[in-house]
PDB file of C-alpha atoms in Angstrom:
ATOM      1  CA  MET M   1     -22.608  22.204  13.329  1.00 43.00           C
ATOM      2  CA  SER M   2     -24.584  24.516  15.537  1.00 43.00           C
ATOM      3  CA  PRO M   3     -23.548  28.128  16.352  1.00 41.00           C
ATOM      4  CA  SER M   4     -20.863  28.234  19.013  1.00 43.00           C
ATOM      5  CA  PRO M   5     -20.697  30.392  22.110  1.00 44.00           C
ATOM      6  CA  ARG M   6     -18.023  32.964  22.613  1.00 37.00           C
ATOM      7  CA  ASN M   7     -14.372  31.973  23.185  1.00 43.00           C
ATOM      8  CA  THR M   8     -14.727  29.020  20.808  1.00 44.00           C
ATOM      9  CA  ARG M   9     -13.352  28.512  17.274  1.00 41.00           C
ATOM     10  CA  TYR M  10     -14.332  25.715  14.931  1.00 40.00           C
ATOM     11  CA  PHE M  11     -12.372  24.215  12.040  1.00 41.00           C
ATOM     12  CA  LEU M  12     -14.412  21.874   9.854  1.00 39.00           C
ATOM     13  CA  LEU M  13     -12.444  18.800   8.784  1.00 39.00           C
ATOM     14  CA  LEU M  14     -12.979  16.393   5.922  1.00 35.00           C
ATOM     15  CA  PRO M  15     -15.061  13.306   6.918  1.00 34.00           C
ATOM     16  CA  ALA M  16     -12.812  10.704   8.490  1.00 34.00           C
ATOM     17  CA  LEU M  17     -12.381   7.671   6.304  1.00 34.00           C
ATOM     18  CA  LEU M  18     -10.703   5.591   9.047  1.00 38.00           C
ATOM     19  CA  LEU M  19     -13.298   4.347  11.511  1.00 42.00           C
ATOM     20  CA  LEU M  20     -10.850   2.339  13.600  1.00 49.00           C
ATOM     21  CA  THR M  21      -8.652   4.277  16.040  1.00 48.00           C
ATOM     22  CA  ALA M  22      -5.930   3.228  18.412  1.00 48.00           C
ATOM     23  CA  VAL M  23      -5.719   5.376  21.523  1.00 47.00           C
ATOM     24  CA  VAL M  24      -2.666   6.464  23.465  1.00 44.00           C
ATOM     25  CA  SER M  25      -1.708   9.697  25.222  1.00 40.00           C
ATOM     26  CA  GLY M  26       0.430  12.034  23.194  1.00 40.00           C
ATOM     27  CA  MET M  27       2.243  11.003  20.020  1.00 45.00           C
ATOM     28  CA  GLY M  28       3.381   7.563  21.260  1.00 62.00           C
ATOM     29  CA  ILE M  29       4.556   5.447  24.122  1.00 76.00           C
ATOM     30  CA  GLN M  30       8.038   5.245  25.718  1.00 77.00           C
ATOM     31  CA  ALA M  31       8.568   2.265  28.007  1.00 79.00           C
ATOM     32  CA  VAL M  32      11.231   0.110  29.576  1.00 79.00           C
ATOM     33  CA  SER M  33      11.694  -3.316  28.000  1.00 80.00           C
ATOM     34  CA  GLY M  34       9.772  -5.852  30.105  1.00 82.00           C
ATOM     35  CA  GLU M  35       7.034  -3.450  31.179  1.00 84.00           C
ATOM     36  CA  THR M  36       3.334  -4.059  30.633  1.00 86.00           C
ATOM     37  CA  ILE M  37       1.857  -1.428  28.314  1.00 86.00           C
ATOM     38  CA  PRO M  38      -1.938  -0.733  28.426  1.00 85.00           C
ATOM     39  CA  LEU M  39      -3.400  -0.294  24.935  1.00 85.00           C
ATOM     40  CA  SER M  40      -6.910   0.810  24.063  1.00 82.00           C
ATOM     41  CA  GLY M  41      -9.050   2.139  21.241  1.00 80.00           C
ATOM     42  CA  TYR M  42     -12.362   1.912  19.567  1.00 78.00           C
ATOM     43  CA  SER M  43     -13.802   0.181  16.542  1.00 80.00           C
ATOM     44  CA  PRO M  44     -17.500   0.785  15.691  1.00 77.00           C
ATOM     45  CA  THR M  45     -17.387  -1.431  12.616  1.00 74.00           C
ATOM     46  CA  SER M  46     -16.111  -4.776  13.919  1.00 80.00           C
ATOM     47  CA  ASN M  47     -16.617  -7.249  16.787  1.00 87.00           C
ATOM     48  CA  GLN M  48     -12.887  -7.773  17.322  1.00 90.00           C
ATOM     49  CA  VAL M  49      -9.570  -6.258  16.332  1.00 91.00           C
ATOM     50  CA  TYR M  50      -6.376  -7.918  15.167  1.00 94.00           C
ATOM     51  CA  LEU M  51      -3.031  -6.669  16.551  1.00 94.00           C
ATOM     52  CA  PHE M  52       0.414  -7.257  15.136  1.00 95.00           C
ATOM     53  CA  LEU M  53       3.863  -5.700  15.627  1.00 94.00           C
ATOM     54  CA  THR M  54       6.555  -4.448  13.269  1.00 91.00           C
ATOM     55  CA  GLY M  55       9.985  -3.050  14.153  1.00 88.00           C
ATOM     56  CA  PRO M  56      13.684  -3.749  14.546  1.00 87.00           C
ATOM     57  CA  ASN M  57      14.727  -7.270  13.443  1.00 88.00           C
ATOM     58  CA  LEU M  58      11.128  -8.433  12.973  1.00 91.00           C
ATOM     59  CA  PRO M  59       9.504  -9.718   9.757  1.00 91.00           C
ATOM     60  CA  ALA M  60       8.378  -6.872   7.533  1.00 90.00           C
ATOM     61  CA  ASN M  61       4.712  -7.981   7.562  1.00 92.00           C
ATOM     62  CA  GLY M  62       4.548  -8.240  11.334  1.00 94.00           C
ATOM     63  CA  VAL M  63       4.257 -10.702  14.203  1.00 95.00           C
ATOM     64  CA  ALA M  64       1.742 -11.381  16.964  1.00 94.00           C
ATOM     65  CA  LEU M  65       2.189  -9.174  20.061  1.00 93.00           C
ATOM     66  CA  ASN M  66       2.076 -12.095  22.464  1.00 91.00           C
ATOM     67  CA  ASP M  67       4.454 -14.312  20.470  1.00 93.00           C
ATOM     68  CA  ILE M  68       7.006 -12.672  18.154  1.00 93.00           C
ATOM     69  CA  THR M  69       7.848 -16.042  16.552  1.00 93.00           C
ATOM     70  CA  GLN M  70       4.361 -16.156  14.993  1.00 94.00           C
ATOM     71  CA  ARG M  71       4.189 -14.278  11.682  1.00 95.00           C
ATOM     72  CA  ALA M  72       1.165 -12.147  10.719  1.00 95.00           C
ATOM     73  CA  ASP M  73       1.493 -13.091   7.061  1.00 93.00           C
ATOM     74  CA  GLU M  74       0.977 -16.703   8.140  1.00 94.00           C
ATOM     75  CA  GLY M  75      -2.313 -15.846   9.859  1.00 94.00           C
ATOM     76  CA  HIS M  76      -1.088 -15.218  13.407  1.00 94.00           C
ATOM     77  CA  PHE M  77      -2.422 -12.150  15.264  1.00 96.00           C
ATOM     78  CA  THR M  78      -3.271 -11.074  18.779  1.00 95.00           C
ATOM     79  CA  VAL M  79      -7.083 -10.967  18.674  1.00 95.00           C
ATOM     80  CA  VAL M  80      -8.913  -8.586  21.062  1.00 92.00           C
ATOM     81  CA  PRO M  81     -12.705  -8.420  21.458  1.00 93.00           C
ATOM     82  CA  VAL M  82     -14.594  -5.129  20.983  1.00 88.00           C
ATOM     83  CA  MET M  83     -17.012  -4.237  23.816  1.00 86.00           C
ATOM     84  CA  GLY M  84     -20.576  -3.090  23.508  1.00 81.00           C
ATOM     85  CA  ASP M  85     -19.515   0.562  23.637  1.00 78.00           C
ATOM     86  CA  ASP M  86     -17.222  -0.007  20.618  1.00 80.00           C
ATOM     87  CA  SER M  87     -14.099   0.095  22.754  1.00 82.00           C
ATOM     88  CA  TRP M  88     -11.300  -2.453  23.115  1.00 86.00           C
ATOM     89  CA  SER M  89      -8.325  -2.779  25.477  1.00 87.00           C
ATOM     90  CA  TYR M  90      -5.251  -4.967  25.819  1.00 90.00           C
ATOM     91  CA  LYS M  91      -2.353  -5.117  28.266  1.00 90.00           C
ATOM     92  CA  TRP M  92       0.814  -5.925  26.389  1.00 91.00           C
ATOM     93  CA  ASN M  93       3.506  -7.518  28.568  1.00 90.00           C
ATOM     94  CA  THR M  94       6.700  -6.730  26.619  1.00 88.00           C
ATOM     95  CA  GLY M  95       8.660  -9.226  28.755  1.00 86.00           C
ATOM     96  CA  ARG M  96       6.508 -12.173  27.758  1.00 87.00           C
ATOM     97  CA  VAL M  97       6.601 -12.348  23.964  1.00 88.00           C
ATOM     98  CA  ASN M  98       8.358 -15.707  23.526  1.00 86.00           C
ATOM     99  CA  GLY M  99      11.580 -13.936  22.505  1.00 84.00           C
ATOM    100  CA  ARG M 100      13.571 -10.771  23.002  1.00 83.00           C
ATOM    101  CA  LEU M 101      12.649  -7.330  21.701  1.00 85.00           C
ATOM    102  CA  ASP M 102      15.588  -5.144  20.898  1.00 84.00           C
ATOM    103  CA  ASP M 103      15.690  -1.537  22.023  1.00 82.00           C
ATOM    104  CA  GLY M 104      14.088   0.733  19.434  1.00 83.00           C
ATOM    105  CA  THR M 105      10.817   2.042  18.069  1.00 84.00           C
ATOM    106  CA  TYR M 106       8.033  -0.389  17.163  1.00 89.00           C
ATOM    107  CA  THR M 107       4.687   0.032  15.468  1.00 88.00           C
ATOM    108  CA  ILE M 108       1.582  -1.762  16.757  1.00 90.00           C
ATOM    109  CA  TRP M 109      -0.998  -2.237  13.972  1.00 90.00           C
ATOM    110  CA  VAL M 110      -4.684  -2.441  14.936  1.00 90.00           C
ATOM    111  CA  VAL M 111      -6.819  -3.843  12.105  1.00 89.00           C
ATOM    112  CA  ASN M 112     -10.518  -4.695  11.740  1.00 87.00           C
ATOM    113  CA  GLY M 113      -9.699  -8.013  10.092  1.00 89.00           C
ATOM    114  CA  PRO M 114      -6.877 -10.622   9.792  1.00 93.00           C
ATOM    115  CA  ASN M 115      -4.732  -8.523   7.501  1.00 92.00           C
ATOM    116  CA  ASP M 116      -0.955  -8.289   7.731  1.00 93.00           C
ATOM    117  CA  ARG M 117       1.054  -5.225   6.737  1.00 90.00           C
ATOM    118  CA  SER M 118       1.153  -6.214   3.057  1.00 88.00           C
ATOM    119  CA  ASN M 119      -2.630  -6.631   2.912  1.00 88.00           C
ATOM    120  CA  LEU M 120      -4.072  -3.409   4.315  1.00 83.00           C
ATOM    121  CA  ARG M 121      -5.378  -1.894   1.103  1.00 77.00           C
ATOM    122  CA  ASN M 122      -9.071  -2.581   1.815  1.00 74.00           C
ATOM    123  CA  ALA M 123      -8.837  -2.767   5.619  1.00 78.00           C
ATOM    124  CA  GLU M 124      -9.544  -0.229   8.337  1.00 80.00           C
ATOM    125  CA  TYR M 125      -6.571   0.134  10.679  1.00 80.00           C
ATOM    126  CA  GLY M 126      -4.813   2.385  13.201  1.00 81.00           C
ATOM    127  CA  THR M 127      -1.264   2.413  14.565  1.00 82.00           C
ATOM    128  CA  ILE M 128       0.469   2.979  17.879  1.00 83.00           C
ATOM    129  CA  SER M 129       4.130   3.883  18.128  1.00 81.00           C
ATOM    130  CA  VAL M 130       6.078   2.298  21.021  1.00 85.00           C
ATOM    131  CA  THR M 131       9.728   3.006  21.898  1.00 83.00           C
ATOM    132  CA  LEU M 132      11.381   0.443  24.168  1.00 83.00           C
ATOM    133  CA  GLY M 133      14.575   1.250  26.065  1.00 75.00           C
ATOM    134  CA  LYS M 134      16.787   0.106  28.914  1.00 66.00           C
ATOM    135  CA  PRO M 135      15.783   0.711  32.559  1.00 59.00           C
ATOM    136  CA  GLY M 136      16.723   4.169  33.784  1.00 47.00           C
ATOM    137  CA  LEU M 137      16.812   5.723  30.298  1.00 36.00           C
ATOM    138  CA  SER M 138      13.160   6.362  29.467  1.00 35.00           C
ATOM    139  CA  ALA M 139       9.845   5.210  30.802  1.00 34.00           C
ATOM    140  CA  GLY M 140       6.228   6.188  30.980  1.00 35.00           C
ATOM    141  CA  ILE M 141       3.969   7.700  28.390  1.00 35.00           C
ATOM    142  CA  SER M 142       5.083  10.677  26.387  1.00 33.00           C
ATOM    143  CA  GLY M 143       3.038  13.710  25.429  1.00 33.00           C
ATOM    144  CA  GLY M 144      -0.124  14.727  27.261  1.00 34.00           C
ATOM    145  CA  ILE M 145      -1.343  18.189  28.163  1.00 34.00           C
ATOM    146  CA  THR M 146       0.889  20.557  30.081  1.00 35.00           C
ATOM    147  CA  ALA M 147      -1.356  22.438  32.464  1.00 33.00           C
ATOM    148  CA  GLY M 148       0.906  25.374  33.372  1.00 39.00           C
ATOM    149  CA  THR M 149      -1.288  28.041  35.018  1.00 44.00           C
ATOM    150  CA  ALA M 150      -4.441  26.893  33.150  1.00 51.00           C
ATOM    151  CA  SER M 151      -7.204  24.897  34.860  1.00 66.00           C
ATOM    152  CA  PRO M 152      -9.517  22.256  33.394  1.00 76.00           C
ATOM    153  CA  SER M 153     -12.476  24.652  33.178  1.00 81.00           C
ATOM    154  CA  CYS M 154     -13.706  23.919  29.658  1.00 88.00           C
ATOM    155  CA  SER M 155     -16.367  21.447  28.398  1.00 91.00           C
ATOM    156  CA  LEU M 156     -17.856  20.008  25.216  1.00 93.00           C
ATOM    157  CA  VAL M 157     -21.511  19.170  24.696  1.00 94.00           C
ATOM    158  CA  ILE M 158     -21.937  16.736  21.780  1.00 94.00           C
ATOM    159  CA  VAL M 159     -25.261  15.802  20.225  1.00 94.00           C
ATOM    160  CA  SER M 160     -25.970  14.005  16.977  1.00 93.00           C
ATOM    161  CA  ASP M 161     -28.614  13.123  14.448  1.00 92.00           C
ATOM    162  CA  PRO M 162     -29.072  10.171  14.587  1.00 92.00           C
ATOM    163  CA  ALA M 163     -28.499   9.586  18.293  1.00 91.00           C
ATOM    164  CA  GLU M 164     -26.366   6.895  19.928  1.00 89.00           C
ATOM    165  CA  CYS M 165     -23.254   7.708  17.868  1.00 88.00           C
ATOM    166  CA  SER M 166     -19.760   6.879  19.174  1.00 86.00           C
ATOM    167  CA  VAL M 167     -17.663   9.887  20.123  1.00 87.00           C
ATOM    168  CA  VAL M 168     -13.872  10.103  20.201  1.00 85.00           C
ATOM    169  CA  VAL M 169     -12.191  13.268  21.468  1.00 86.00           C
ATOM    170  CA  ASN M 170      -8.461  13.699  20.642  1.00 82.00           C
ATOM    171  CA  GLY M 171      -8.201   9.962  20.024  1.00 76.00           C
ATOM    172  CA  GLU M 172      -9.890   8.937  23.298  1.00 79.00           C
ATOM    173  CA  TYR M 173     -13.282   7.213  23.249  1.00 81.00           C
ATOM    174  CA  LYS M 174     -15.746   9.175  25.392  1.00 84.00           C
ATOM    175  CA  GLY M 175     -19.087   7.362  24.901  1.00 85.00           C
ATOM    176  CA  LYS M 176     -22.244   7.780  22.873  1.00 88.00           C
ATOM    177  CA  THR M 177     -24.336  10.814  22.101  1.00 91.00           C
ATOM    178  CA  PRO M 178     -25.771  12.822  23.595  1.00 92.00           C
ATOM    179  CA  LEU M 179     -22.936  13.453  26.114  1.00 93.00           C
ATOM    180  CA  THR M 180     -21.004  16.131  27.907  1.00 93.00           C
ATOM    181  CA  VAL M 181     -17.197  16.005  28.216  1.00 92.00           C
ATOM    182  CA  GLY M 182     -16.031  18.222  31.085  1.00 90.00           C
ATOM    183  CA  ASN M 183     -12.844  19.150  32.932  1.00 89.00           C
ATOM    184  CA  LEU M 184     -10.978  20.025  29.722  1.00 87.00           C
ATOM    185  CA  TYR M 185      -7.964  22.304  29.537  1.00 85.00           C
ATOM    186  CA  PRO M 186      -7.953  25.171  27.002  1.00 84.00           C
ATOM    187  CA  GLY M 187      -6.725  24.050  23.605  1.00 84.00           C
ATOM    188  CA  THR M 188      -7.764  22.452  20.328  1.00 85.00           C
ATOM    189  CA  TYR M 189      -9.814  19.258  20.388  1.00 87.00           C
ATOM    190  CA  THR M 190     -10.602  16.976  17.464  1.00 86.00           C
ATOM    191  CA  ILE M 191     -14.045  15.311  17.702  1.00 89.00           C
ATOM    192  CA  ASN M 192     -14.903  12.239  15.629  1.00 87.00           C
ATOM    193  CA  VAL M 193     -18.512  11.034  15.574  1.00 88.00           C
ATOM    194  CA  THR M 194     -19.370   7.672  13.993  1.00 86.00           C
ATOM    195  CA  LYS M 195     -22.221   5.231  13.699  1.00 83.00           C
ATOM    196  CA  PHE M 196     -22.486   2.058  11.642  1.00 75.00           C
ATOM    197  CA  GLY M 197     -24.467   2.643   8.461  1.00 75.00           C
ATOM    198  CA  TYR M 198     -23.804   6.402   8.435  1.00 81.00           C
ATOM    199  CA  MET M 199     -21.064   8.652   7.075  1.00 82.00           C
ATOM    200  CA  PRO M 200     -18.524   9.745   9.754  1.00 84.00           C
ATOM    201  CA  TYR M 201     -18.333  13.309  11.051  1.00 88.00           C
ATOM    202  CA  SER M 202     -15.242  15.132  12.199  1.00 86.00           C
ATOM    203  CA  VAL M 203     -14.649  18.680  13.501  1.00 88.00           C
ATOM    204  CA  ALA M 204     -11.866  20.527  15.380  1.00 86.00           C
ATOM    205  CA  VAL M 205     -12.856  22.891  18.221  1.00 87.00           C
ATOM    206  CA  GLU M 206     -10.608  25.408  19.942  1.00 85.00           C
ATOM    207  CA  LEU M 207     -11.516  26.121  23.570  1.00 85.00           C
ATOM    208  CA  THR M 208     -10.344  29.054  25.669  1.00 84.00           C
ATOM    209  CA  THR M 209     -10.484  29.342  29.419  1.00 83.00           C
ATOM    210  CA  GLY M 210     -14.018  28.695  30.814  1.00 85.00           C
ATOM    211  CA  ALA M 211     -15.562  27.991  27.387  1.00 87.00           C
ATOM    212  CA  GLU M 212     -18.344  25.490  26.792  1.00 89.00           C
ATOM    213  CA  ALA M 213     -18.891  24.433  23.172  1.00 90.00           C
ATOM    214  CA  THR M 214     -21.871  22.609  21.721  1.00 92.00           C
ATOM    215  CA  VAL M 215     -21.263  20.423  18.654  1.00 92.00           C
ATOM    216  CA  THR M 216     -24.210  19.083  16.660  1.00 92.00           C
ATOM    217  CA  ALA M 217     -23.151  16.338  14.275  1.00 92.00           C
ATOM    218  CA  TYR M 218     -25.401  15.392  11.357  1.00 91.00           C
ATOM    219  CA  LEU M 219     -24.475  12.023   9.886  1.00 88.00           C
ATOM    220  CA  PRO M 220     -26.157  11.204   6.502  1.00 87.00           C
ATOM    221  CA  PRO M 221     -26.894   7.527   5.780  1.00 83.00           C
ATOM    222  CA  GLU M 222     -23.953   5.683   4.226  1.00 81.00           C
ATOM    223  CA  ARG M 223     -24.413   4.693   0.606  1.00 84.00           C
ATOM    224  CA  GLY M 224     -23.899   1.280  -0.978  1.00 86.00           C
ATOM    225  CA  THR M 225     -22.350  -0.054  -4.166  1.00 90.00           C
ATOM    226  CA  LEU M 226     -23.981  -2.193  -6.873  1.00 93.00           C
ATOM    227  CA  THR M 227     -22.015  -4.173  -9.479  1.00 94.00           C
ATOM    228  CA  VAL M 228     -23.915  -5.420 -12.510  1.00 95.00           C
ATOM    229  CA  ASN M 229     -22.654  -8.086 -14.912  1.00 95.00           C
ATOM    230  CA  THR M 230     -24.576  -9.500 -17.839  1.00 95.00           C
ATOM    231  CA  THR M 231     -24.205 -12.440 -20.165  1.00 95.00           C
ATOM    232  CA  PRO M 232     -23.592 -11.411 -22.861  1.00 95.00           C
ATOM    233  CA  GLU M 233     -21.838  -8.183 -21.955  1.00 94.00           C
ATOM    234  CA  GLY M 234     -22.818  -4.840 -23.373  1.00 95.00           C
ATOM    235  CA  ALA M 235     -26.385  -4.662 -22.061  1.00 95.00           C
ATOM    236  CA  GLN M 236     -27.766  -1.253 -21.084  1.00 95.00           C
ATOM    237  CA  VAL M 237     -28.382  -0.994 -17.358  1.00 95.00           C
ATOM    238  CA  LEU M 238     -31.271   1.002 -15.870  1.00 95.00           C
ATOM    239  CA  LEU M 239     -31.693   1.587 -12.138  1.00 95.00           C
ATOM    240  CA  ASP M 240     -35.169   2.679 -11.072  1.00 94.00           C
ATOM    241  CA  GLY M 241     -35.869   3.596 -14.684  1.00 93.00           C
ATOM    242  CA  ALA M 242     -32.823   5.815 -15.165  1.00 93.00           C
ATOM    243  CA  VAL M 243     -29.947   4.812 -17.452  1.00 93.00           C
ATOM    244  CA  ALA M 244     -26.961   3.880 -15.290  1.00 91.00           C
ATOM    245  CA  GLY M 245     -24.386   2.516 -17.749  1.00 93.00           C
ATOM    246  CA  ILE M 246     -23.380  -0.451 -19.906  1.00 95.00           C
ATOM    247  CA  ALA M 247     -22.637  -3.811 -18.269  1.00 94.00           C
ATOM    248  CA  PRO M 248     -20.237  -4.684 -16.723  1.00 94.00           C
ATOM    249  CA  VAL M 249     -20.680  -1.585 -14.559  1.00 94.00           C
ATOM    250  CA  THR M 250     -20.183  -0.543 -10.941  1.00 93.00           C
ATOM    251  CA  LEU M 251     -22.672   1.866  -9.457  1.00 93.00           C
ATOM    252  CA  ILE M 252     -21.509   3.808  -6.406  1.00 88.00           C
ATOM    253  CA  ASN M 253     -23.345   6.050  -3.897  1.00 86.00           C
ATOM    254  CA  VAL M 254     -26.558   3.978  -4.221  1.00 90.00           C
ATOM    255  CA  LEU M 255     -29.117   4.689  -1.484  1.00 86.00           C
ATOM    256  CA  PRO M 256     -29.698   1.724   0.845  1.00 86.00           C
ATOM    257  CA  GLY M 257     -32.956  -0.162   0.236  1.00 88.00           C
ATOM    258  CA  GLY M 258     -34.784  -1.815  -2.669  1.00 93.00           C
ATOM    259  CA  HIS M 259     -34.284  -0.829  -6.278  1.00 95.00           C
ATOM    260  CA  ASN M 260     -35.645  -1.909  -9.664  1.00 95.00           C
ATOM    261  CA  LEU M 261     -32.876  -3.112 -11.968  1.00 96.00           C
ATOM    262  CA  THR M 262     -33.467  -3.571 -15.714  1.00 96.00           C
ATOM    263  CA  VAL M 263     -30.989  -4.720 -18.411  1.00 96.00           C
ATOM    264  CA  ILE M 264     -31.665  -4.338 -22.156  1.00 96.00           C
ATOM    265  CA  LYS M 265     -29.750  -5.535 -25.192  1.00 95.00           C
ATOM    266  CA  GLU M 266     -30.857  -5.628 -28.847  1.00 93.00           C
ATOM    267  CA  GLY M 267     -31.766  -9.129 -29.968  1.00 93.00           C
ATOM    268  CA  TYR M 268     -32.338 -10.301 -26.377  1.00 95.00           C
ATOM    269  CA  VAL M 269     -35.294 -10.448 -24.041  1.00 94.00           C
ATOM    270  CA  PRO M 270     -35.117  -7.638 -21.422  1.00 95.00           C
ATOM    271  CA  VAL M 271     -34.539  -8.765 -17.810  1.00 95.00           C
ATOM    272  CA  GLN M 272     -35.977  -7.035 -14.771  1.00 95.00           C
ATOM    273  CA  GLN M 273     -35.074  -7.792 -11.149  1.00 95.00           C
ATOM    274  CA  GLN M 274     -35.550  -6.282  -7.712  1.00 95.00           C
ATOM    275  CA  VAL M 275     -32.242  -5.754  -5.831  1.00 94.00           C
ATOM    276  CA  SER M 276     -31.521  -4.738  -2.229  1.00 92.00           C
ATOM    277  CA  VAL M 277     -28.540  -2.497  -1.468  1.00 89.00           C
ATOM    278  CA  GLU M 278     -27.026  -2.276   2.027  1.00 84.00           C
ATOM    279  CA  ALA M 279     -25.065   0.686   3.420  1.00 77.00           C
ATOM    280  CA  GLY M 280     -21.327   0.310   3.192  1.00 74.00           C
ATOM    281  CA  LEU M 281     -21.518  -2.954   1.284  1.00 82.00           C
ATOM    282  CA  THR M 282     -21.148  -4.039  -2.341  1.00 88.00           C
ATOM    283  CA  THR M 283     -24.046  -5.950  -3.832  1.00 92.00           C
ATOM    284  CA  PRO M 284     -23.070  -8.070  -6.899  1.00 94.00           C
ATOM    285  CA  VAL M 285     -25.739  -8.888  -9.484  1.00 95.00           C
ATOM    286  CA  SER M 286     -25.240 -11.213 -12.518  1.00 95.00           C
ATOM    287  CA  LEU M 287     -28.015 -11.567 -15.100  1.00 95.00           C
ATOM    288  CA  THR M 288     -28.239 -13.759 -18.191  1.00 95.00           C
ATOM    289  CA  LEU M 289     -30.231 -12.558 -21.194  1.00 94.00           C
ATOM    290  CA  SER M 290     -31.986 -14.981 -23.564  1.00 94.00           C
ATOM    291  CA  PRO M 291     -31.981 -14.409 -27.338  1.00 93.00           C
ATOM    292  CA  VAL M 292     -35.270 -13.412 -28.850  1.00 91.00           C
ATOM    293  CA  SER M 293     -37.009 -16.412 -30.523  1.00 83.00           C
ATOM    294  CA  PRO M 294     -38.345 -16.173 -34.131  1.00 75.00           C
ATOM    295  CA  LEU M 295     -41.945 -16.103 -32.832  1.00 68.00           C
ATOM    296  CA  GLN M 296     -41.047 -13.264 -30.421  1.00 61.00           C
ATOM    297  CA  ALA M 297     -39.416 -11.441 -33.309  1.00 57.00           C
ATOM    298  CA  LEU M 298     -42.673 -11.290 -35.371  1.00 55.00           C
ATOM    299  CA  PRO M 299     -44.161  -7.780 -35.631  1.00 56.00           C
ATOM    300  CA  ILE M 300     -46.566  -7.378 -32.764  1.00 48.00           C
ATOM    301  CA  LYS M 301     -48.461  -4.430 -34.207  1.00 49.00           C
ATOM    302  CA  THR M 302     -49.476  -6.109 -37.526  1.00 40.00           C
ATOM    303  CA  PRO M 303     -51.629  -9.119 -36.622  1.00 43.00           C
ATOM    304  CA  GLY M 304     -53.421  -8.865 -40.037  1.00 44.00           C
ATOM    305  CA  LEU M 305     -50.284 -10.022 -41.768  1.00 39.00           C
ATOM    306  CA  VAL M 306     -50.092 -13.125 -39.645  1.00 40.00           C
ATOM    307  CA  VAL M 307     -53.819 -13.883 -40.153  1.00 39.00           C
ATOM    308  CA  ALA M 308     -53.529 -13.299 -43.916  1.00 39.00           C
ATOM    309  CA  THR M 309     -50.545 -15.609 -44.064  1.00 39.00           C
ATOM    310  CA  LEU M 310     -52.350 -18.325 -42.140  1.00 38.00           C
ATOM    311  CA  ALA M 311     -55.464 -17.859 -44.322  1.00 42.00           C
ATOM    312  CA  GLY M 312     -53.364 -18.190 -47.468  1.00 44.00           C
ATOM    313  CA  LEU M 313     -51.849 -21.375 -46.158  1.00 40.00           C
ATOM    314  CA  SER M 314     -55.356 -22.731 -45.471  1.00 42.00           C
ATOM    315  CA  CYS M 315     -56.511 -21.947 -48.977  1.00 41.00           C
ATOM    316  CA  ALA M 316     -53.499 -23.621 -50.480  1.00 40.00           C
ATOM    317  CA  ALA M 317     -54.095 -26.722 -48.412  1.00 40.00           C
ATOM    318  CA  LEU M 318     -57.789 -26.766 -49.459  1.00 37.00           C
ATOM    319  CA  ALA M 319     -56.785 -26.478 -53.138  1.00 38.00           C
ATOM    320  CA  VAL M 320     -54.446 -29.452 -52.827  1.00 38.00           C
ATOM    321  CA  VAL M 321     -57.198 -31.527 -51.196  1.00 38.00           C
ATOM    322  CA  ARG M 322     -59.693 -30.641 -53.915  1.00 45.00           C
ATOM    323  CA  LEU M 323     -57.099 -31.404 -56.634  1.00 39.00           C
ATOM    324  CA  ARG M 324     -56.472 -34.767 -55.121  1.00 46.00           C
ATOM    325  CA  SER M 325     -60.269 -35.432 -54.979  1.00 44.00           C
ATOM    326  CA  ARG M 326     -60.681 -34.786 -58.626  1.00 48.00           C
ATOM    327  CA  ASN M 327     -57.838 -37.141 -59.537  1.00 47.00           C
ATOM    328  CA  THR M 328     -59.299 -40.040 -57.555  1.00 49.00           C
TER     329      THR M 328
END
């Protein structure tokens, strides 16, 4: 993060683990039953997102947004494509869901794969809260910025290394770096910068009237994971010549690229293999070790013993031949 100009405060946040974000204004949506609600977000790690709904009198694991008779735990979702700028959008017609939605608060789940509510442990997901009511009671989108006497005189300049990173400001996708976000009101803004294959970056910036802040995001390459299994188990594992553990073993934070993997176990022939690790992925490797044969077990550094043994055997054979000659 580069030095900031005056009237600007920064609060460094922990790197965001969730790369998929659902976007709405404020803390949620309030709408009249039967209205069409525009939904949007961004997902830099998938080509499509899977939407499902939970709420009053619906199955616990969710239903498809466009048909509430279709259960998510039976593989039914509302699938929305992700655009080239990592954004997605969907217009949800609450009056055409093949059923009736009761008044109340619902949760829309946005997932990067076909995972229902009971199967989100290894998934990336975001949520949107929607409150449906009767006409005349509540409508529109809640939250937002109250201008008061302030004017949208602030701006953010966001650059990154590497370039072409996706930028989300206060939950709203803004584009790719480098970029300038202008016409902002004074206040605190959370900036998330992501790029596939790199660790995410997040920072909070407080802007006062007329301030322009520059944020420089440095994203280190994302690491990979390597799992090593051997038959038999208990082999020593070396990665690029350094001891890494005893198989079976899982190696985390491995730099992407090629590595030299070696496994060693007493009484077995060592095995060496080149492996390739990809950022953000787990690479499984299974190796089988062969027992050392009796010939391989002979002392390598004492060839004289082998020669002497062979010579002795030759002499014995010769003596037998001569003995037989004399007896004939």
